[in-house]
């Protein structure tokens, strides 16, 4: 994976044209674009280098959005001239979709501007040429959001009749009941008992229940036990599908716990492991050290590395927090990196 990333960067550097404000070579070495590049490396765009290079060179307004926002601006040019629109339309559909998703979801300020830009790219005027394209239009400065109405404290909000009438309380109570039953299934029925419960009632699980189910499976393992048969059970596959289909709703700590438990179970489900890594890549700087160590340990448990970039980011984040971390966490982190062959990246 490291070799592929180096090759990708080298090829992009060779393909980058010089007429743009920023070439791809410059973008790849610009910290303002790190979150975007890291995600781009995991997409099918790496198979369309010439078309991607042309698109970036012709779409400097898209580049300028990131640059302007990084400089503190809340507005940026969102016009997409015909040359850019043509370059974007020449990209393979999967690459085009990935590019749009990355730019519209990675940063809260960049996202709306990028959405306007891509909307403008969908219907360029056939009579326009790059030389007579209109002056850049600017997205309006966002209006100040009104202050949210004051919310009464729980003590004042709950009527004397009881908690049952509080919105969401029934769902929370049901979720807690499911967690309790998962624990009982793990104790009395083993992995097969947990799998049957998930198979029968998984459709009503919350994100927390899904994570608890993974943990319940892990709790059933005995030393030397083989989890292969149970991991193929429909109930366990249901859990994997629920994480994949609803990943955006899962807190980072929950996803880290899921990967950690997969490592404990020895479950090497590549799609789950890779998609979670892709989803968390730009969230690493905001994740707590225990989450990061759980994530690294989980991948080490199944000897699977989705990307060296992921572990570089984890290592850098842990080093930032190093002084205040417990010795146990530091040891676990170093062991995980060593088991994956990333000795040079060990954070401590």
Short mmCIF file of C-alpha atoms in Angstrom, two decimals:
data_model
loop_
_atom_site.label_atom_id
_atom_site.label_comp_id
_atom_site.label_asym_id
_atom_site.label_seq_id
_atom_site.Cartn_x
_atom_site.Cartn_y
_atom_site.Cartn_z
CA UNK A 1 0.00 0.00 0.00
CA UNK A 2 2.87 2.38 0.82
CA UNK A 3 4.51 1.62 -2.52
CA UNK A 4 1.22 2.25 -4.34
CA UNK A 5 0.78 5.61 -2.60
CA UNK A 6 4.31 6.69 -3.56
CA UNK A 7 3.72 5.60 -7.16
CA UNK A 8 0.43 7.53 -7.23
CA UNK A 9 2.09 10.71 -5.99
CA UNK A 10 4.94 10.34 -8.51
CA UNK A 11 2.61 9.85 -11.45
CA UNK A 12 0.45 12.79 -10.44
CA UNK A 13 3.52 14.98 -10.17
CA UNK A 14 4.51 14.06 -13.72
CA UNK A 15 1.01 14.63 -15.06
CA UNK A 16 0.38 17.97 -13.34
CA UNK A 17 0.19 20.87 -15.79
CA UNK A 18 1.64 24.28 -15.05
CA UNK A 19 -1.12 26.61 -16.14
CA UNK A 20 -3.16 26.30 -12.93
CA UNK A 21 -2.75 28.34 -9.78
CA UNK A 22 -1.90 25.14 -7.92
CA UNK A 23 -0.76 21.98 -9.69
CA UNK A 24 -1.49 18.52 -8.37
CA UNK A 25 2.13 18.22 -7.25
CA UNK A 26 1.70 21.32 -5.11
CA UNK A 27 -1.67 20.16 -3.81
CA UNK A 28 -0.24 16.81 -2.72
CA UNK A 29 2.32 18.60 -0.56
CA UNK A 30 -0.06 21.25 0.79
CA UNK A 31 -1.39 20.59 4.30
CA UNK A 32 -4.64 22.38 3.44
CA UNK A 33 -5.51 19.47 1.14
CA UNK A 34 -4.29 16.57 3.29
CA UNK A 35 -7.78 15.42 4.33
CA UNK A 36 -8.93 15.45 0.70
CA UNK A 37 -5.84 13.70 -0.70
CA UNK A 38 -5.93 10.96 1.94
CA UNK A 39 -9.47 10.07 0.90
CA UNK A 40 -8.69 10.40 -2.80
CA UNK A 41 -5.95 7.78 -2.50
CA UNK A 42 -8.54 5.19 -1.51
CA UNK A 43 -10.86 5.77 -4.50
CA UNK A 44 -11.04 4.55 -8.10
CA UNK A 45 -9.69 7.94 -9.21
CA UNK A 46 -6.19 6.50 -8.88
CA UNK A 47 -6.91 4.52 -12.05
CA UNK A 48 -7.79 7.68 -14.03
CA UNK A 49 -4.70 9.82 -13.52
CA UNK A 50 -4.60 11.80 -16.81
CA UNK A 51 -8.30 12.69 -16.62
CA UNK A 52 -8.01 13.59 -12.93
CA UNK A 53 -4.97 15.78 -13.55
CA UNK A 54 -6.77 17.65 -16.34
CA UNK A 55 -9.86 18.12 -14.17
CA UNK A 56 -7.89 19.65 -11.31
CA UNK A 57 -5.89 21.94 -13.62
CA UNK A 58 -9.07 23.19 -15.30
CA UNK A 59 -11.07 23.55 -12.07
CA UNK A 60 -9.04 26.05 -10.09
CA UNK A 61 -12.20 27.52 -8.56
CA UNK A 62 -12.68 24.23 -6.72
CA UNK A 63 -9.08 24.41 -5.51
CA UNK A 64 -9.58 28.06 -4.51
CA UNK A 65 -12.57 27.14 -2.33
CA UNK A 66 -10.33 25.05 -0.07
CA UNK A 67 -7.56 27.66 -0.12
CA UNK A 68 -9.91 30.55 0.68
CA UNK A 69 -11.67 28.71 3.50
CA UNK A 70 -8.33 27.65 4.98
CA UNK A 71 -7.43 31.34 4.99
CA UNK A 72 -10.50 32.22 7.03
CA UNK A 73 -12.93 33.23 4.27
CA UNK A 74 -16.52 32.03 4.27
CA UNK A 75 -17.03 32.76 0.58
CA UNK A 76 -15.19 31.64 -2.55
CA UNK A 77 -15.74 31.53 -6.33
CA UNK A 78 -18.27 28.83 -7.19
CA UNK A 79 -18.48 29.35 -10.96
CA UNK A 80 -17.54 26.30 -13.03
CA UNK A 81 -16.42 27.34 -16.51
CA UNK A 82 -16.98 25.11 -19.59
CA UNK A 83 -13.44 23.70 -19.60
CA UNK A 84 -13.85 22.56 -16.00
CA UNK A 85 -17.34 21.16 -16.58
CA UNK A 86 -16.05 19.25 -19.60
CA UNK A 87 -13.13 17.84 -17.60
CA UNK A 88 -15.39 16.72 -14.77
CA UNK A 89 -17.79 15.03 -17.19
CA UNK A 90 -14.84 13.15 -18.73
CA UNK A 91 -14.06 11.46 -15.42
CA UNK A 92 -15.37 7.92 -14.87
CA UNK A 93 -18.66 8.08 -12.98
CA UNK A 94 -17.28 6.37 -9.87
CA UNK A 95 -14.35 8.80 -9.72
CA UNK A 96 -16.60 11.80 -10.31
CA UNK A 97 -18.94 10.67 -7.54
CA UNK A 98 -16.03 10.12 -5.14
CA UNK A 99 -14.57 13.54 -5.92
CA UNK A 100 -17.88 15.28 -5.27
CA UNK A 101 -18.45 13.36 -2.04
CA UNK A 102 -14.99 14.19 -0.70
CA UNK A 103 -15.29 17.92 -1.38
CA UNK A 104 -18.87 18.29 -0.15
CA UNK A 105 -18.54 16.31 3.09
CA UNK A 106 -15.01 16.76 4.44
CA UNK A 107 -15.30 20.32 5.76
CA UNK A 108 -18.44 22.05 7.04
CA UNK A 109 -17.55 25.38 5.39
CA UNK A 110 -16.13 23.99 2.16
CA UNK A 111 -19.07 21.60 1.72
CA UNK A 112 -21.86 24.09 0.80
CA UNK A 113 -19.53 26.05 -1.49
CA UNK A 114 -18.39 22.87 -3.22
CA UNK A 115 -22.02 21.76 -3.60
CA UNK A 116 -22.80 25.04 -5.39
CA UNK A 117 -19.72 24.62 -7.55
CA UNK A 118 -20.68 21.08 -8.61
CA UNK A 119 -24.26 22.17 -9.23
CA UNK A 120 -22.89 24.85 -11.56
CA UNK A 121 -20.78 22.21 -13.31
CA UNK A 122 -23.77 20.09 -14.27
CA UNK A 123 -25.17 22.42 -16.92
CA UNK A 124 -22.51 24.59 -18.59
CA UNK A 125 -23.64 26.82 -21.43
CA UNK A 126 -22.59 25.25 -24.78
CA UNK A 127 -21.96 28.71 -26.25
CA UNK A 128 -19.33 29.60 -23.69
CA UNK A 129 -15.64 28.92 -24.09
CA UNK A 130 -12.94 29.15 -21.40
CA UNK A 131 -11.91 32.57 -22.72
CA UNK A 132 -15.35 34.16 -22.41
CA UNK A 133 -16.50 32.46 -19.21
CA UNK A 134 -18.39 34.78 -16.85
CA UNK A 135 -16.79 36.43 -13.88
CA UNK A 136 -16.67 34.17 -10.81
CA UNK A 137 -19.84 34.24 -8.77
CA UNK A 138 -19.60 34.13 -5.03
CA UNK A 139 -21.73 32.25 -2.61
CA UNK A 140 -23.36 34.69 -0.18
CA UNK A 141 -21.91 35.17 3.25
CA UNK A 142 -23.92 32.86 5.52
CA UNK A 143 -26.32 34.74 7.74
CA UNK A 144 -25.83 34.60 11.45
CA UNK A 145 -27.75 31.71 12.87
CA UNK A 146 -30.32 32.67 15.47
CA UNK A 147 -29.60 31.55 18.97
CA UNK A 148 -31.40 28.30 19.77
CA UNK A 149 -34.35 28.63 22.10
CA UNK A 150 -33.60 27.89 25.69
CA UNK A 151 -34.24 24.28 26.63
CA UNK A 152 -35.61 23.54 30.07
CA UNK A 153 -33.51 21.34 32.28
CA UNK A 154 -34.52 17.71 32.59
CA UNK A 155 -35.88 18.32 36.08
CA UNK A 156 -38.25 21.02 34.81
CA UNK A 157 -39.10 19.25 31.54
CA UNK A 158 -40.24 15.94 33.03
CA UNK A 159 -43.84 16.04 34.26
CA UNK A 160 -44.78 14.36 37.50
CA UNK A 161 -46.40 11.54 35.54
CA UNK A 162 -42.97 10.02 34.94
CA UNK A 163 -40.21 9.65 32.38
CA UNK A 164 -42.35 7.67 29.92
CA UNK A 165 -43.58 10.86 28.25
CA UNK A 166 -40.11 12.28 27.49
CA UNK A 167 -39.46 12.00 23.73
CA UNK A 168 -36.88 9.31 23.01
CA UNK A 169 -37.02 7.77 26.47
CA UNK A 170 -38.90 4.67 25.33
CA UNK A 171 -36.35 4.11 22.57
CA UNK A 172 -33.50 4.50 25.04
CA UNK A 173 -35.12 2.09 27.46
CA UNK A 174 -35.69 -0.44 24.67
CA UNK A 175 -32.07 -0.10 23.61
CA UNK A 176 -30.93 -0.78 27.16
CA UNK A 177 -33.14 -3.85 27.31
CA UNK A 178 -31.57 -5.18 24.11
CA UNK A 179 -28.09 -4.65 25.57
CA UNK A 180 -29.12 -6.62 28.66
CA UNK A 181 -30.43 -9.50 26.55
CA UNK A 182 -27.27 -9.55 24.45
CA UNK A 183 -25.25 -9.93 27.63
CA UNK A 184 -27.48 -12.78 28.79
CA UNK A 185 -27.23 -14.48 25.39
CA UNK A 186 -23.44 -14.30 25.54
CA UNK A 187 -23.42 -15.83 29.04
CA UNK A 188 -25.95 -18.59 28.49
CA UNK A 189 -26.00 -19.34 24.77
CA UNK A 190 -22.49 -18.49 23.67
CA UNK A 191 -21.73 -17.10 20.24
CA UNK A 192 -24.54 -19.08 18.66
CA UNK A 193 -27.01 -17.60 21.14
CA UNK A 194 -25.88 -14.05 20.35
CA UNK A 195 -26.08 -14.77 16.61
CA UNK A 196 -29.65 -16.05 16.92
CA UNK A 197 -30.74 -12.96 18.87
CA UNK A 198 -29.19 -10.65 16.28
CA UNK A 199 -30.74 -12.65 13.46
CA UNK A 200 -34.18 -12.43 15.05
CA UNK A 201 -34.20 -8.83 16.30
CA UNK A 202 -31.29 -7.03 14.62
CA UNK A 203 -33.67 -4.85 12.64
CA UNK A 204 -34.58 -2.98 15.83
CA UNK A 205 -31.01 -2.42 17.02
CA UNK A 206 -29.62 1.06 17.65
CA UNK A 207 -26.00 1.88 16.78
CA UNK A 208 -25.10 1.25 20.43
CA UNK A 209 -26.82 -2.14 20.29
CA UNK A 210 -24.83 -3.09 17.21
CA UNK A 211 -21.57 -2.28 18.99
CA UNK A 212 -22.77 -4.19 22.08
CA UNK A 213 -23.51 -7.21 19.88
CA UNK A 214 -19.95 -7.24 18.54
CA UNK A 215 -18.70 -7.05 22.11
CA UNK A 216 -21.08 -9.85 23.15
CA UNK A 217 -19.58 -12.09 20.49
CA UNK A 218 -16.08 -11.25 21.74
CA UNK A 219 -17.11 -12.07 25.31
CA UNK A 220 -18.04 -15.62 24.31
CA UNK A 221 -14.56 -16.54 23.08
CA UNK A 222 -12.54 -19.01 25.07
CA UNK A 223 -8.73 -19.23 24.77
CA UNK A 224 -7.87 -20.95 21.51
CA UNK A 225 -11.47 -20.94 20.28
CA UNK A 226 -12.17 -20.71 16.56
CA UNK A 227 -14.76 -18.11 15.63
CA UNK A 228 -14.74 -18.89 11.89
CA UNK A 229 -18.01 -20.80 11.81
CA UNK A 230 -19.98 -18.24 13.82
CA UNK A 231 -18.57 -15.33 11.80
CA UNK A 232 -20.33 -16.80 8.75
CA UNK A 233 -23.64 -17.01 10.61
CA UNK A 234 -26.38 -14.80 9.06
CA UNK A 235 -26.77 -12.98 12.38
CA UNK A 236 -23.16 -11.87 12.41
CA UNK A 237 -23.30 -10.82 8.77
CA UNK A 238 -26.37 -8.72 9.63
CA UNK A 239 -24.23 -6.74 12.09
CA UNK A 240 -21.61 -6.07 9.44
CA UNK A 241 -24.24 -4.92 6.97
CA UNK A 242 -25.76 -2.55 9.54
CA UNK A 243 -22.41 -0.89 10.19
CA UNK A 244 -21.66 -0.55 6.48
CA UNK A 245 -25.07 0.85 5.58
CA UNK A 246 -25.31 3.33 8.46
CA UNK A 247 -21.69 4.23 9.13
CA UNK A 248 -22.26 7.99 9.08
CA UNK A 249 -24.49 7.67 12.18
CA UNK A 250 -21.88 5.86 14.28
CA UNK A 251 -19.70 7.83 16.72
CA UNK A 252 -15.98 7.38 16.15
CA UNK A 253 -15.59 5.64 19.52
CA UNK A 254 -18.24 3.09 18.54
CA UNK A 255 -16.56 2.30 15.23
CA UNK A 256 -13.19 1.96 16.96
CA UNK A 257 -14.77 -0.49 19.41
CA UNK A 258 -16.26 -2.51 16.54
CA UNK A 259 -12.84 -2.83 14.88
CA UNK A 260 -11.24 -3.70 18.21
CA UNK A 261 -13.73 -6.51 18.78
CA UNK A 262 -13.21 -7.76 15.22
CA UNK A 263 -9.54 -8.03 16.11
CA UNK A 264 -10.35 -9.97 19.28
CA UNK A 265 -12.55 -12.31 17.26
CA UNK A 266 -10.07 -12.69 14.43
CA UNK A 267 -12.75 -11.62 11.95
CA UNK A 268 -11.06 -10.40 8.78
CA UNK A 269 -13.99 -8.89 6.89
CA UNK A 270 -12.03 -6.74 4.45
CA UNK A 271 -14.94 -4.58 3.32
CA UNK A 272 -15.86 -3.63 6.88
CA UNK A 273 -12.24 -3.04 7.88
CA UNK A 274 -11.47 -0.91 4.83
CA UNK A 275 -14.68 1.13 4.83
CA UNK A 276 -14.35 2.02 8.52
CA UNK A 277 -10.76 3.13 7.88
CA UNK A 278 -11.85 5.29 4.96
CA UNK A 279 -14.66 6.83 7.01
CA UNK A 280 -12.41 7.64 9.97
CA UNK A 281 -9.39 8.88 8.00
CA UNK A 282 -10.18 12.60 8.25
CA UNK A 283 -11.53 12.23 11.79
CA UNK A 284 -8.29 10.96 13.33
CA UNK A 285 -7.18 14.43 14.59
CA UNK A 286 -10.36 14.68 16.68
CA UNK A 287 -10.34 11.14 18.09
CA UNK A 288 -9.30 10.42 21.67
CA UNK A 289 -6.15 8.33 22.27
CA UNK A 290 -8.05 5.30 23.68
CA UNK A 291 -10.15 5.22 20.49
CA UNK A 292 -7.02 5.32 18.34
CA UNK A 293 -5.30 2.57 20.29
CA UNK A 294 -8.44 0.40 20.06
CA UNK A 295 -8.53 1.02 16.32
CA UNK A 296 -4.86 0.13 15.80
CA UNK A 297 -5.13 -2.93 18.06
CA UNK A 298 -8.17 -4.17 16.18
CA UNK A 299 -6.42 -4.01 12.83
CA UNK A 300 -3.35 -5.67 14.34
CA UNK A 301 -5.56 -8.45 15.69
CA UNK A 302 -6.47 -9.50 12.15
CA UNK A 303 -3.11 -8.49 10.60
CA UNK A 304 -4.88 -6.06 8.28
CA UNK A 305 -3.69 -2.59 7.29
CA UNK A 306 -6.14 -0.64 5.13
CA UNK A 307 -3.55 2.09 4.47
CA UNK A 308 -0.20 3.21 5.79
CA UNK A 309 -1.65 6.73 5.71
CA UNK A 310 -4.14 5.73 8.40
CA UNK A 311 -1.38 4.56 10.72
CA UNK A 312 0.77 7.59 9.99
CA UNK A 313 -2.15 9.77 11.08
CA UNK A 314 -2.78 7.65 14.20
CA UNK A 315 0.90 7.76 15.14
CA UNK A 316 1.09 11.55 14.76
CA UNK A 317 -2.05 12.06 16.83
CA UNK A 318 -0.83 9.78 19.64
CA UNK A 319 2.54 11.53 19.72
CA UNK A 320 0.76 14.85 20.19
CA UNK A 321 -0.95 13.45 23.30
CA UNK A 322 2.01 11.37 24.45
CA UNK A 323 2.92 13.20 27.65
CA UNK A 324 -0.42 12.57 29.32
CA UNK A 325 -1.06 8.98 28.24
CA UNK A 326 -0.98 5.97 30.52
CA UNK A 327 1.88 3.53 30.07
CA UNK A 328 -0.59 0.75 29.26
CA UNK A 329 -1.97 2.68 26.29
CA UNK A 330 1.50 3.48 25.01
CA UNK A 331 2.54 -0.17 25.21
CA UNK A 332 -0.60 -1.36 23.43
CA UNK A 333 -0.10 1.20 20.66
CA UNK A 334 3.52 0.22 20.08
CA UNK A 335 2.63 -3.47 20.04
CA UNK A 336 -0.11 -2.91 17.46
CA UNK A 337 2.22 -0.99 15.15
CA UNK A 338 4.95 -3.62 15.53
CA UNK A 339 2.54 -6.48 14.75
CA UNK A 340 1.55 -4.75 11.51
CA UNK A 341 5.18 -4.23 10.51
CA UNK A 342 5.12 -0.47 11.08
CA UNK A 343 8.06 -0.43 13.49
CA UNK A 344 9.30 2.90 12.16
CA UNK A 345 5.90 4.46 12.84
CA UNK A 346 5.59 3.35 16.46
CA UNK A 347 4.34 6.43 18.33
CA UNK A 348 6.34 5.84 21.53
#
